[in-house]
Tab-separated table of C-alpha atoms in Angstrom:
chain	number	residue	atom	x	y	z
B	1	MET	CA	141.803	138.309	66.994
B	2	ASP	CA	139.955	136.359	64.366
B	3	SER	CA	139.662	132.725	65.098
B	4	SER	CA	138.463	130.349	62.486
B	5	PHE	CA	137.675	126.726	62.723
B	6	VAL	CA	138.481	124.141	60.192
B	7	VAL	CA	135.754	121.597	59.797
B	8	VAL	CA	137.017	118.205	58.878
B	9	GLU	CA	134.367	116.014	57.359
B	10	LYS	CA	134.643	112.327	57.911
B	11	ASP	CA	132.913	109.735	55.889
B	12	LEU	CA	130.524	108.217	58.405
B	13	THR	CA	129.138	105.572	56.126
B	14	MET	CA	129.651	101.992	57.168
B	15	THR	CA	131.949	99.774	55.297
B	16	ASP	CA	130.415	96.672	53.802
B	17	ALA	CA	131.979	94.525	56.519
B	18	ALA	CA	130.660	96.755	59.305
B	19	ALA	CA	127.189	96.802	57.771
B	20	ALA	CA	127.175	93.020	57.485
B	21	SER	CA	128.346	92.742	61.093
B	22	ALA	CA	125.585	95.100	62.307
B	23	ALA	CA	122.960	93.193	60.323
B	24	ALA	CA	124.187	89.893	61.773
B	25	ALA	CA	124.033	91.310	65.317
B	26	THR	CA	120.471	92.531	64.751
B	27	ALA	CA	119.449	89.181	63.277
B	28	SER	CA	121.092	87.428	66.214
B	29	SER	CA	119.229	89.629	68.728
B	30	LYS	CA	115.955	89.038	66.916
B	31	ALA	CA	116.567	85.277	66.798
B	32	LYS	CA	117.397	85.226	70.522
B	33	ALA	CA	114.300	87.217	71.411
B	34	ALA	CA	112.165	84.946	69.247
B	35	GLU	CA	113.755	81.876	70.833
B	36	TRP	CA	112.885	83.070	74.330
B	37	ASP	CA	109.447	84.448	73.437
B	38	LEU	CA	106.988	82.654	75.713
B	39	THR	CA	103.898	84.539	74.564
B	40	ALA	CA	102.351	81.562	72.786
B	41	SER	CA	103.262	79.224	75.665
B	42	ILE	CA	101.853	81.222	78.563
B	43	SER	CA	98.903	82.967	76.928
B	44	PRO	CA	96.506	79.972	77.163
B	45	HIS	CA	97.042	79.963	80.936
B	46	LEU	CA	96.473	83.673	81.541
B	47	ASP	CA	93.258	85.404	82.417
B	48	LEU	CA	91.838	87.041	79.323
B	49	HIS	CA	92.328	90.541	80.715
B	50	MET	CA	95.995	89.854	81.514
B	51	MET	CA	96.662	89.297	77.832
B	52	PHE	CA	96.233	92.967	76.955
B	53	PRO	CA	99.302	94.201	78.887
B	54	LEU	CA	101.252	91.286	77.443
B	55	LEU	CA	100.222	92.278	73.921
B	56	GLU	CA	101.218	95.890	74.659
B	57	TYR	CA	104.654	94.577	75.606
B	58	VAL	CA	104.845	92.487	72.433
B	59	ASP	CA	103.922	95.637	70.494
B	60	SER	CA	106.907	97.420	72.034
B	61	LEU	CA	109.143	94.520	71.008
B	62	ILE	CA	107.819	94.811	67.461
B	63	THR	CA	108.696	98.499	67.444
B	64	ALA	CA	112.213	97.574	68.560
B	65	ASP	CA	112.253	94.875	65.831
B	66	LEU	CA	112.963	92.113	68.335
B	67	VAL	CA	110.168	89.668	67.576
B	68	PRO	CA	108.930	88.165	64.323
B	69	TYR	CA	105.348	89.426	64.761
B	70	THR	CA	103.760	92.416	63.054
B	71	HIS	CA	101.557	95.122	64.530
B	72	SER	CA	98.615	93.752	62.558
B	73	ASP	CA	99.229	90.274	64.074
B	74	VAL	CA	98.964	91.760	67.553
B	75	ALA	CA	95.917	93.850	66.645
B	76	ALA	CA	94.181	90.761	65.217
B	77	SER	CA	94.975	88.869	68.445
B	78	ARG	CA	93.552	91.709	70.518
B	79	LEU	CA	90.397	91.697	68.424
B	80	ALA	CA	89.977	87.935	68.861
B	81	LEU	CA	90.441	88.279	72.627
B	82	LEU	CA	87.939	91.125	72.832
B	83	ARG	CA	85.064	89.283	71.159
B	84	PRO	CA	83.757	87.496	74.290
B	85	THR	CA	84.194	90.553	76.523
B	86	HIS	CA	82.028	93.618	77.022
B	87	MET	CA	84.810	95.939	75.814
B	88	VAL	CA	82.995	96.517	72.540
B	89	ASP	CA	84.172	100.081	71.928
B	90	TYR	CA	87.787	98.975	72.308
B	91	ALA	CA	87.119	96.102	69.896
B	92	MET	CA	85.668	98.585	67.402
B	93	ASP	CA	88.798	100.732	67.689
B	94	ILE	CA	91.009	97.705	67.041
B	95	TYR	CA	88.805	96.695	64.100
B	96	ARG	CA	89.260	100.164	62.591
B	97	GLU	CA	93.006	99.916	63.210
B	98	LEU	CA	93.088	96.683	61.211
B	99	SER	CA	90.588	97.590	58.509
B	100	GLY	CA	91.139	101.311	58.129
B	101	ALA	CA	89.632	104.307	59.881
B	102	ASP	CA	86.712	104.498	57.440
B	103	ALA	CA	85.849	100.799	57.673
B	104	GLU	CA	82.242	99.958	58.430
B	105	ILE	CA	81.821	98.233	61.778
B	106	PRO	CA	80.359	94.720	61.434
B	107	LYS	CA	76.697	94.330	62.391
B	108	GLU	CA	77.593	91.710	65.017
B	109	MET	CA	79.747	94.254	66.869
B	110	GLU	CA	76.974	96.834	66.753
B	111	ALA	CA	74.508	94.233	68.071
B	112	GLN	CA	76.931	93.236	70.830
B	113	LYS	CA	77.286	96.895	71.827
B	114	GLU	CA	73.509	97.261	72.035
B	115	GLU	CA	73.296	94.132	74.231
B	116	VAL	CA	76.019	95.444	76.542
B	117	PHE	CA	74.229	98.764	76.990
B	118	LYS	CA	70.891	97.012	77.522
B	119	LYS	CA	72.433	94.795	80.223
B	120	LEU	CA	74.094	97.828	81.831
B	121	GLU	CA	70.749	99.616	82.002
B	122	GLU	CA	69.090	96.524	83.524
B	123	LEU	CA	71.787	96.367	86.184
B	124	ARG	CA	71.456	100.072	86.938
B	125	THR	CA	67.688	99.736	87.256
B	126	GLY	CA	68.035	96.748	89.579
B	127	CYS	CA	70.438	98.606	91.853
B	128	VAL	CA	68.611	101.936	92.132
B	129	LYS	CA	67.529	101.462	95.769
B	130	PHE	CA	70.958	100.238	96.839
B	131	ASP	CA	72.590	103.132	94.996
B	132	GLU	CA	70.278	105.586	96.769
B	133	LEU	CA	71.130	103.967	100.116
B	134	CYS	CA	74.847	104.293	99.399
B	135	ARG	CA	74.394	107.996	98.650
B	136	ASP	CA	72.298	108.616	101.815
B	137	ASP	CA	74.994	109.378	104.402
B	138	ALA	CA	72.587	109.512	107.353
B	139	GLU	CA	70.961	106.143	106.625
B	140	ARG	CA	74.301	104.509	105.846
B	141	THR	CA	75.800	105.815	109.113
B	142	LYS	CA	72.776	104.500	111.023
B	143	LEU	CA	73.162	101.024	109.460
B	144	ILE	CA	76.906	100.990	110.156
B	145	ALA	CA	76.315	101.936	113.809
B	146	ALA	CA	73.717	99.157	114.122
B	147	GLY	CA	76.142	96.631	112.585
B	148	GLN	CA	73.821	96.108	109.631
B	149	TRP	CA	76.064	97.483	106.864
B	150	ASN	CA	77.006	94.036	105.543
B	151	VAL	CA	75.888	91.732	102.748
B	152	GLN	CA	73.756	89.476	104.952
B	153	SER	CA	71.784	92.321	106.569
B	154	LEU	CA	71.378	94.302	103.388
B	155	SER	CA	70.299	91.196	101.447
B	156	SER	CA	67.554	90.433	103.965
B	157	ASN	CA	66.240	94.009	103.815
B	158	PRO	CA	63.055	93.904	101.701
B	159	ASN	CA	63.349	97.621	100.901
B	160	LEU	CA	66.449	97.011	98.809
């Protein structure tokens, strides 16, 4: 038995009234989200590093078209927040995101990166003996057993 189906096509386009209603609902949602957006109010009171998750969230709201910001606004804010930190590579990535992948990195960022690596090397050099002690299981166990594995005892040890 041959069965055939009849496909009935419906016009799925919105009527002008429905389109206007949908646009009004979207505008209303966006206006409500913008009205309740506390980003500018709370950001001055947050630790600098807590701003990055907040900006990620704002980015997701931009994708959903719920806030009046743009992705470049958020990227520029991230870049401004990164300047005083040691997260130079991340700042360079954000700079390229804003300026284009082929953009030349500013000399000040390159200099900041060199300073960060120089400071990191100084810190590593200054902690070599402590690092070796931490890796020496026998010595560490001996100090723990003697009750000397604490800041006060280790600080008074001239060999560190």
